Coordinates of C-alpha atoms in Angstrom, one line a residue:
M1 CA 4.3 -12.8 22.0
F2 CA 2.5 -11.4 19.6
V3 CA 4.4 -12.8 16.6
E4 CA 3.8 -16.4 17.9
E5 CA -0.1 -16.0 18.8
A6 CA 0.0 -14.5 14.9
K7 CA 1.3 -17.6 13.9
R8 CA -0.5 -20.0 15.5
R9 CA -3.5 -17.8 14.0
G10 CA -1.9 -18.5 10.6
I11 CA -0.8 -15.1 10.1
R12 CA 2.6 -13.8 9.1
V13 CA 3.6 -10.3 10.9
L14 CA 5.4 -8.2 8.6
L15 CA 6.9 -4.5 9.8
D16 CA 7.3 -1.3 8.7
L17 CA 11.0 -0.9 8.0
V18 CA 12.4 2.8 7.6
A19 CA 15.7 2.3 5.8
G20 CA 16.6 6.0 4.8
H21 CA 16.4 8.2 7.6
T22 CA 16.6 8.4 11.8
S23 CA 14.7 10.9 14.0
V24 CA 17.0 13.9 15.1
D25 CA 16.7 12.5 18.7
H26 CA 18.5 9.2 17.8
P27 CA 21.9 8.8 19.5
W28 CA 23.2 8.1 16.3
F29 CA 22.1 11.5 15.1
H30 CA 23.7 13.2 18.3
R31 CA 26.8 11.6 17.9
S32 CA 27.5 12.7 14.6
A33 CA 26.1 16.3 14.9
N34 CA 28.9 16.4 17.2
D35 CA 31.2 14.9 15.5
P36 CA 32.8 16.0 12.4
D37 CA 34.3 12.6 11.7
D38 CA 30.9 10.6 11.5
D39 CA 29.6 10.0 8.6
R40 CA 26.8 8.1 9.2
Y41 CA 24.4 11.0 7.8
V42 CA 25.2 13.3 4.9
W43 CA 27.0 16.4 5.9
S44 CA 27.7 19.5 4.0
D45 CA 30.0 22.1 5.0
R46 CA 28.0 24.9 3.3
P47 CA 24.3 25.4 2.5
A48 CA 22.3 23.1 -0.4
P49 CA 19.3 22.1 -1.2
G50 CA 17.5 20.0 1.3
F51 CA 20.3 20.3 4.1
V52 CA 19.2 21.9 7.4
P53 CA 21.9 23.5 9.8
S54 CA 23.6 21.3 12.2
P55 CA 22.0 21.6 16.0
G56 CA 25.4 20.2 17.3
A57 CA 28.8 21.5 17.9
R58 CA 29.8 19.9 14.6
P59 CA 29.9 22.7 11.9
G60 CA 27.7 22.6 8.7
Y61 CA 24.3 20.8 7.8
Y62 CA 22.7 18.1 7.5
M63 CA 20.6 16.1 4.9
K64 CA 17.1 15.4 5.9
N65 CA 14.8 13.2 3.9
F66 CA 11.3 14.9 3.9
F67 CA 11.0 17.1 7.5
D68 CA 14.0 18.5 9.5
T69 CA 13.5 15.6 11.9
Q70 CA 14.1 13.1 9.5
P71 CA 18.2 13.4 8.7
A72 CA 19.0 11.0 6.4
L73 CA 21.5 8.2 6.4
N74 CA 24.2 8.1 4.3
F75 CA 23.7 5.3 1.9
G76 CA 26.5 7.3 -0.4
Y77 CA 26.0 8.6 -3.7
A78 CA 25.9 7.1 -7.3
R79 CA 27.9 9.9 -8.7
L80 CA 30.4 11.8 -7.1
D81 CA 31.0 15.5 -7.8
P82 CA 34.1 17.5 -7.2
D83 CA 31.9 21.0 -6.4
E84 CA 30.0 19.0 -3.6
P85 CA 33.1 17.3 -1.6
W86 CA 30.3 15.8 1.0
R87 CA 29.5 13.4 -1.3
Q88 CA 30.7 9.8 -0.4
P89 CA 30.8 6.3 -2.7
V90 CA 28.7 3.7 -1.8
D91 CA 31.3 1.8 -0.6
A92 CA 32.7 4.2 1.5
A93 CA 33.1 3.3 5.2
G94 CA 29.9 5.6 6.4
P95 CA 27.7 3.9 3.8
M96 CA 28.7 0.4 4.6
A97 CA 28.5 0.7 8.3
N98 CA 24.9 1.9 7.9
R99 CA 24.4 -1.3 5.2
Q100 CA 25.7 -3.5 7.8
A101 CA 23.2 -1.7 10.7
L102 CA 20.4 -2.1 8.6
Y103 CA 21.7 -5.8 7.8
E104 CA 21.5 -6.6 11.6
V105 CA 17.9 -4.5 12.0
M106 CA 16.3 -6.7 9.9
A107 CA 18.1 -9.6 11.2
F108 CA 17.3 -8.8 14.5
W109 CA 13.7 -9.0 14.2
L110 CA 13.6 -12.1 11.7
D111 CA 15.7 -14.0 14.4
R112 CA 12.1 -13.0 16.7
G113 CA 9.9 -14.3 14.2
V114 CA 8.7 -11.8 12.0
A115 CA 8.2 -12.8 8.4
G116 CA 9.6 -9.7 6.3
F117 CA 9.6 -5.9 6.1
R118 CA 7.2 -3.3 4.3
V119 CA 10.4 -1.2 3.0
D120 CA 10.0 2.6 3.6
M121 CA 11.2 4.9 0.8
P122 CA 13.2 1.6 -0.2
Y123 CA 14.8 3.5 -3.5
S124 CA 15.7 6.7 -1.8
L125 CA 18.8 5.3 -0.1
V126 CA 21.5 5.7 -2.6
K127 CA 21.6 9.8 -3.6
D128 CA 21.8 11.0 -7.5
D129 CA 21.4 7.4 -8.9
Q130 CA 19.4 8.4 -11.6
D131 CA 18.1 4.8 -13.2
L132 CA 18.2 3.3 -9.5
S133 CA 20.4 0.9 -10.5
T134 CA 23.0 1.4 -7.8
T135 CA 20.2 1.3 -5.2
A136 CA 19.0 -1.8 -6.9
R137 CA 22.4 -3.5 -6.1
L138 CA 22.1 -2.2 -2.5
W139 CA 18.9 -4.3 -1.7
A140 CA 20.0 -7.3 -3.9
D141 CA 23.5 -7.8 -1.6
L142 CA 20.7 -7.0 1.3
H143 CA 18.7 -9.9 0.1
H144 CA 21.4 -12.4 -0.9
R145 CA 22.6 -12.0 2.6
L146 CA 19.1 -12.6 4.6
D147 CA 19.0 -15.5 2.3
E148 CA 21.3 -17.5 3.9
H149 CA 20.0 -17.2 7.7
H150 CA 16.4 -16.5 6.4
P151 CA 15.4 -17.5 3.0
H152 CA 11.7 -17.3 3.2
A153 CA 11.8 -13.7 4.4
V154 CA 9.7 -11.4 2.3
L155 CA 10.5 -7.7 1.3
L156 CA 7.9 -5.6 -0.1
P157 CA 8.6 -2.2 -1.4
E158 CA 7.2 1.0 -1.0
N159 CA 7.1 1.3 -4.6
D160 CA 8.4 4.5 -6.5
P161 CA 6.9 5.9 -9.6
R162 CA 10.6 6.2 -11.3
V163 CA 11.2 2.6 -10.5
S164 CA 10.7 -0.1 -13.9
P165 CA 9.4 -3.6 -12.9
A166 CA 12.8 -4.9 -14.4
T167 CA 14.5 -2.9 -11.4
A168 CA 12.5 -3.9 -8.4
V169 CA 13.4 -7.5 -9.9
Q170 CA 17.1 -6.9 -9.6
A171 CA 16.9 -5.7 -6.3
G172 CA 15.4 -8.8 -5.4
F173 CA 12.1 -7.2 -4.0
D174 CA 9.3 -10.3 -3.7
A175 CA 6.3 -7.7 -4.9
D176 CA 6.1 -4.4 -6.3
F177 CA 3.0 -2.1 -5.0
F178 CA 0.6 0.1 -7.3
L179 CA 0.6 2.8 -4.3
V180 CA -1.8 5.8 -3.9
I181 CA 0.3 7.9 -5.7
E182 CA 0.7 6.0 -8.4
Q183 CA -1.5 6.6 -11.4
A184 CA -2.1 2.9 -11.7
H185 CA -4.0 3.0 -8.2
S186 CA -5.7 6.7 -8.8
L187 CA -7.0 5.1 -12.2
L188 CA -9.2 2.6 -9.7
F189 CA -9.4 4.2 -6.2
N190 CA -8.4 8.1 -5.7
N191 CA -11.7 10.3 -6.0
G192 CA -9.3 12.9 -4.9
G193 CA -11.6 13.8 -2.0
A194 CA -8.2 14.3 0.5
G195 CA -7.5 17.3 -1.6
T196 CA -4.6 16.9 -4.4
L197 CA -0.9 17.8 -5.3
A198 CA 0.5 19.4 -7.9
T199 CA 2.8 15.6 -7.7
L200 CA -0.1 13.2 -7.7
P201 CA -1.5 11.7 -10.6
E202 CA -5.1 12.6 -12.0
H203 CA -7.8 11.3 -10.4
R204 CA -10.6 13.1 -11.5
D205 CA -12.2 9.8 -13.0
C206 CA -11.3 6.8 -10.9
F207 CA -13.0 3.8 -11.7
F208 CA -14.9 2.4 -8.8
D209 CA -16.5 6.3 -8.3
A210 CA -20.3 6.3 -9.5
S211 CA -19.2 9.7 -11.3
A212 CA -16.5 8.6 -13.6
S213 CA -17.5 10.1 -17.1
D214 CA -15.7 7.5 -19.5
P215 CA -15.3 4.1 -17.7
T216 CA -14.1 2.0 -20.5
A217 CA -11.0 4.9 -21.0
T218 CA -10.3 4.8 -17.3
L219 CA -10.0 1.0 -16.9
G220 CA -8.3 0.5 -20.2
A221 CA -5.5 3.0 -18.9
F222 CA -5.5 0.7 -15.8
L223 CA -5.2 -2.5 -17.7
Q224 CA -2.7 -1.1 -19.8
R225 CA -0.4 -0.4 -16.9
W226 CA -0.9 -3.3 -15.6
D227 CA 0.1 -5.4 -18.9
A228 CA 3.1 -3.0 -19.2
H229 CA 4.0 -4.0 -15.9
Q230 CA 3.8 -7.3 -15.9
H231 CA 5.7 -7.5 -19.5
G232 CA 8.4 -5.3 -18.1
A233 CA 9.4 -7.6 -14.7
G234 CA 10.0 -10.6 -17.6
G235 CA 6.9 -12.6 -16.8
E236 CA 4.2 -12.8 -14.1
R237 CA 5.2 -10.5 -11.5
L238 CA 3.3 -10.4 -7.9
V239 CA 1.8 -7.0 -7.4
I240 CA -0.1 -5.6 -4.3
I241 CA -2.8 -3.2 -4.6
P242 CA -4.0 -1.5 -1.8
S243 CA -7.5 -0.3 -1.0
A244 CA -6.2 2.7 0.3
D245 CA -2.9 3.8 2.8
H246 CA -1.6 6.1 5.6
D247 CA -0.8 9.1 3.4
F248 CA -4.5 9.8 1.0
S249 CA -7.7 9.2 1.2
R250 CA -9.7 6.2 2.3
L251 CA -11.6 4.0 0.0
A252 CA -15.0 5.2 1.9
T253 CA -14.0 9.0 0.9
A254 CA -17.1 11.5 -0.3
P255 CA -18.9 11.5 -2.8
R256 CA -18.3 7.4 -2.0
T257 CA -20.6 6.0 0.3
G258 CA -20.6 2.4 2.0
E259 CA -22.7 1.1 -0.3
Q260 CA -20.6 1.8 -3.4
L261 CA -17.9 -0.5 -1.4
G262 CA -19.2 -4.2 -1.8
A263 CA -18.0 -3.7 -5.7
A264 CA -14.4 -2.1 -5.1
F265 CA -13.7 -4.9 -2.8
A266 CA -15.1 -7.9 -5.2
F267 CA -12.3 -6.6 -7.4
L268 CA -9.8 -6.1 -4.9
L269 CA -10.2 -9.9 -3.7
T270 CA -10.6 -11.6 -6.9
W271 CA -8.0 -9.5 -9.4
G272 CA -4.8 -11.5 -10.0
S273 CA -3.2 -9.1 -7.4
I274 CA -1.9 -9.4 -3.6
P275 CA -4.9 -7.2 -1.9
S276 CA -3.8 -5.0 0.8
M277 CA -6.6 -3.7 3.4
Y278 CA -5.9 -0.6 5.1
Y279 CA -7.2 -0.4 8.7
G280 CA -10.5 0.2 8.9
D281 CA -11.6 0.0 4.8
E282 CA -12.9 -3.2 6.1
I283 CA -15.7 -1.8 7.7
G284 CA -16.4 1.2 5.5
M285 CA -14.5 4.1 8.2
R286 CA -14.6 7.3 6.2
Y287 CA -11.8 9.9 5.5
L288 CA -12.5 12.8 8.1
T289 CA -12.3 16.2 6.7
G290 CA -11.0 19.3 8.6
M291 CA -8.4 17.0 10.7
P292 CA -5.5 19.2 12.8
D293 CA -2.3 18.9 11.1
R294 CA -0.6 16.4 12.8
E295 CA 3.4 15.3 12.1
G296 CA 3.2 17.0 8.5
S297 CA 0.2 16.1 7.7
I298 CA -1.0 19.3 5.8
W299 CA 1.2 18.9 2.9
S300 CA -0.4 22.1 1.1
P301 CA -3.5 24.1 1.8
G302 CA -5.3 21.8 -0.1
F303 CA -4.6 18.3 0.9
N304 CA -4.7 16.7 4.4
R305 CA -3.8 13.1 4.5
A306 CA -4.8 13.1 8.4
G307 CA -8.4 12.2 7.7
C308 CA -7.1 8.5 7.2
R309 CA -5.4 8.1 10.3
T310 CA -8.1 8.3 12.7
P311 CA -8.6 6.0 15.7
M312 CA -10.2 2.4 14.7
Q313 CA -13.0 2.0 15.6
W314 CA -14.6 -0.9 17.4
D315 CA -17.1 -0.5 19.2
D316 CA -19.3 2.5 20.0
R317 CA -20.6 0.9 23.9
L318 CA -16.9 1.9 24.7
P319 CA -15.2 4.8 25.4
N320 CA -13.6 6.0 21.8
A321 CA -15.2 3.2 20.3
G322 CA -12.9 0.8 22.2
F323 CA -9.3 2.3 20.8
S324 CA -8.4 4.0 23.9
T325 CA -9.6 4.8 27.6
A326 CA -8.0 8.1 27.6
P327 CA -9.7 11.3 27.6
A328 CA -11.5 12.3 23.9
D329 CA -9.2 15.4 23.9
R330 CA -6.0 13.5 24.2
L331 CA -6.2 11.2 21.1
Y332 CA -3.8 11.6 18.7
L333 CA -6.5 12.4 16.3
P334 CA -10.2 12.7 16.9
Q335 CA -12.5 10.4 15.7
D336 CA -15.4 10.4 13.3
P337 CA -18.2 12.1 15.3
Q338 CA -21.3 11.1 13.2
G339 CA -23.8 8.4 15.0
D340 CA -23.8 6.2 12.3
R341 CA -19.8 6.0 11.9
P342 CA -19.0 2.1 11.0
T343 CA -17.8 0.1 13.7
V344 CA -16.8 -3.9 14.1
A345 CA -19.2 -4.6 16.6
G346 CA -21.8 -2.8 14.8
Q347 CA -21.3 -5.0 11.6
R348 CA -19.7 -8.5 12.8
D349 CA -23.5 -9.7 13.3
D350 CA -24.8 -8.1 9.9
P351 CA -25.0 -10.2 7.2
D352 CA -25.4 -7.3 4.3
S353 CA -22.4 -5.3 6.4
T354 CA -19.5 -4.3 4.6
L355 CA -17.6 -6.5 7.3
S356 CA -19.4 -9.5 6.4
C357 CA -19.2 -8.9 2.4
V358 CA -15.2 -8.4 3.0
R359 CA -15.0 -11.7 5.2
R360 CA -17.2 -13.9 2.5
L361 CA -14.8 -12.6 0.1
L362 CA -11.8 -13.3 1.8
R363 CA -13.1 -16.8 2.8
L364 CA -13.8 -17.2 -1.0
R365 CA -10.6 -16.0 -1.8
T366 CA -8.8 -19.3 0.5
T367 CA -11.4 -22.2 -0.8
E368 CA -11.4 -21.4 -4.5
P369 CA -7.4 -21.0 -5.7
E370 CA -7.9 -19.7 -8.8
L371 CA -9.2 -16.4 -7.2
R372 CA -6.0 -15.7 -6.4
T373 CA -3.0 -14.7 -7.8
G374 CA -1.7 -17.8 -9.8
A375 CA -4.3 -18.3 -12.1
G376 CA -4.8 -16.0 -15.2
T377 CA -6.9 -12.9 -15.9
E378 CA -9.1 -12.4 -19.2
V379 CA -10.9 -9.4 -19.2
L380 CA -14.0 -10.1 -21.1
F381 CA -15.5 -6.7 -21.2
A382 CA -14.1 -3.6 -19.8
G383 CA -16.4 -1.1 -18.5
Y384 CA -19.4 -0.7 -16.3
P385 CA -20.4 -3.3 -15.3
L386 CA -16.3 -5.0 -15.9
V387 CA -16.8 -8.6 -16.4
Y388 CA -13.0 -10.8 -16.1
R389 CA -12.4 -14.7 -16.0
R390 CA -10.2 -15.9 -13.2
G391 CA -9.0 -19.6 -14.7
D392 CA -10.7 -21.9 -16.3
R393 CA -14.0 -21.5 -13.8
H394 CA -14.5 -18.6 -12.4
L395 CA -16.1 -15.3 -13.5
V396 CA -16.2 -12.0 -11.9
V397 CA -18.6 -8.8 -12.2
V398 CA -18.4 -5.7 -10.8
N399 CA -20.7 -2.6 -11.5
P400 CA -19.1 0.6 -9.4
A401 CA -22.1 2.6 -11.6
G402 CA -24.9 3.8 -9.7
A403 CA -27.7 2.3 -12.2
A404 CA -27.9 -0.9 -13.9
R405 CA -25.9 -1.6 -16.7
S406 CA -25.7 -5.1 -18.8
V407 CA -24.0 -6.6 -21.6
E408 CA -23.9 -9.0 -23.8
L409 CA -21.0 -11.9 -24.1
P410 CA -21.8 -14.8 -26.5
A411 CA -18.7 -16.4 -25.0
L412 CA -20.6 -17.1 -22.3
A413 CA -24.0 -18.7 -24.0
M414 CA -25.2 -22.0 -22.9
A415 CA -22.3 -22.0 -20.0
S416 CA -23.8 -23.1 -16.3
A417 CA -23.2 -20.2 -13.5
Q418 CA -23.3 -21.2 -10.1
P419 CA -23.4 -17.9 -7.7
L420 CA -20.5 -18.2 -5.0
E421 CA -20.9 -14.4 -4.1
V422 CA -23.1 -12.3 -5.5
S423 CA -25.3 -8.9 -5.1
G424 CA -27.6 -7.2 -7.5
V425 CA -25.8 -9.1 -10.7
R426 CA -27.6 -12.1 -13.2
L427 CA -26.3 -14.2 -15.4
L428 CA -28.6 -15.5 -18.5
D429 CA -27.4 -17.0 -21.6
G430 CA -24.5 -15.0 -22.2
H431 CA -26.7 -11.7 -21.1
V432 CA -25.1 -10.0 -17.8
E433 CA -26.9 -7.8 -15.8
A434 CA -25.3 -5.5 -13.1
G435 CA -27.9 -3.6 -10.7
P436 CA -26.4 0.0 -9.0
F437 CA -23.1 -1.3 -7.7
G438 CA -23.1 -4.6 -7.9
Y439 CA -21.1 -7.6 -8.2
G440 CA -20.5 -11.5 -8.5
V441 CA -18.6 -14.2 -8.2
F442 CA -19.6 -17.0 -10.3
L443 CA -18.2 -20.9 -10.7
M444 CA -18.7 -21.4 -14.4
G445 CA -19.6 -25.1 -15.9
T446 CA -21.8 -28.1 -16.1
G447 CA -22.1 -29.9 -12.5
A448 CA -20.3 -26.8 -10.5
T449 CA -21.5 -26.4 -7.0
T450 CA -21.8 -23.3 -4.8
A451 CA -19.2 -22.3 -2.2
G452 CA -20.4 -19.5 -0.3
C453 CA -23.4 -16.9 0.3
A454 CA -25.8 -15.3 -2.7
K455 CA -27.9 -12.8 -3.0
V456 CA -29.1 -12.7 -6.4

């Protein structure tokens, strides 16, 4: 069994939990669309924004979440409105039945060994919940019930820009995401190569692009959001920062190239957050333009999320790079057609590859506890290069710029520095010099020893 084999390798498996809707093909929906007394979904007796005509014998309209094929489950409304009589309170029979069903779904998989869930759109369950407090109480109730039989279960929410850190704490979620749809992530990685939407944050000056016009201001804005989030959560709050995800660009999205990824991964794997790597980013898989529309992937003429969903590239010696033995034209999306496309097999034994860099940084994070989430983070210089201290003994330097950058830091004068994982960075008596796209992790202090591979 996959979960058992993962456990033997020290891997905890989380599933993606879509809590707010089902497919129109689900037996629940077929039943509800033909039974006027079934309240598992939100039904209206009249046309209204976001409602779709009934496909069954039941008259009226059902609420969708995004697409017509995604009918919204009924978890009730935070506010009732006599002009909208279909609104039900959260403790009505239909919403409570769905809450129980959601608990049973989670318990089913937890009983089979999964460690928890990444929850899709968790704050969308209760409708017209202006401050999201009613939704937070719903999740707190579910988490409390899980704690009785599965006290180690993890619930990680897909974040919502409207959600305050305090609300996430109230809901009982174990960490927060800085998703690609949020300003905090856009300030770091989103260069707009996948297109743009009016609802997405500004992304013309992300820190990890060589073209950032004012990196100090960009990074300063990220640090402000980071500090505000921690303060709003009432202390040290676990935050997940992803390299990318299925709804936007990849880390390797033009004009960002493979040679720029080392600095980004050095940050991602040593900052005081939980790193999340989107599949393929660890080998520098590229965002592909011109992909066909699949399941609503083209949200607007200028935005296509299919370019980050192409099949994994394992080994070019195998059909479809080892992803599938099916004919290439039967794949869900085409693969990167370029002859130099990155693959796992092509990078596994190359010490200078993106994959080898990521593996060394992961090993370093494992062997050096101060590089994980528990130790403090002190920024010594917020620009190019970014210089920060983790805990008492570790120093990290990252330079996303395409030119050499240097900075004088008197606080580092007379300190010894042993390189743990370094590419193009030198430290000498308080002087920090970083080459183009350079990065470095150092162990500071007299008598320190190396614990990794250095390229100085």
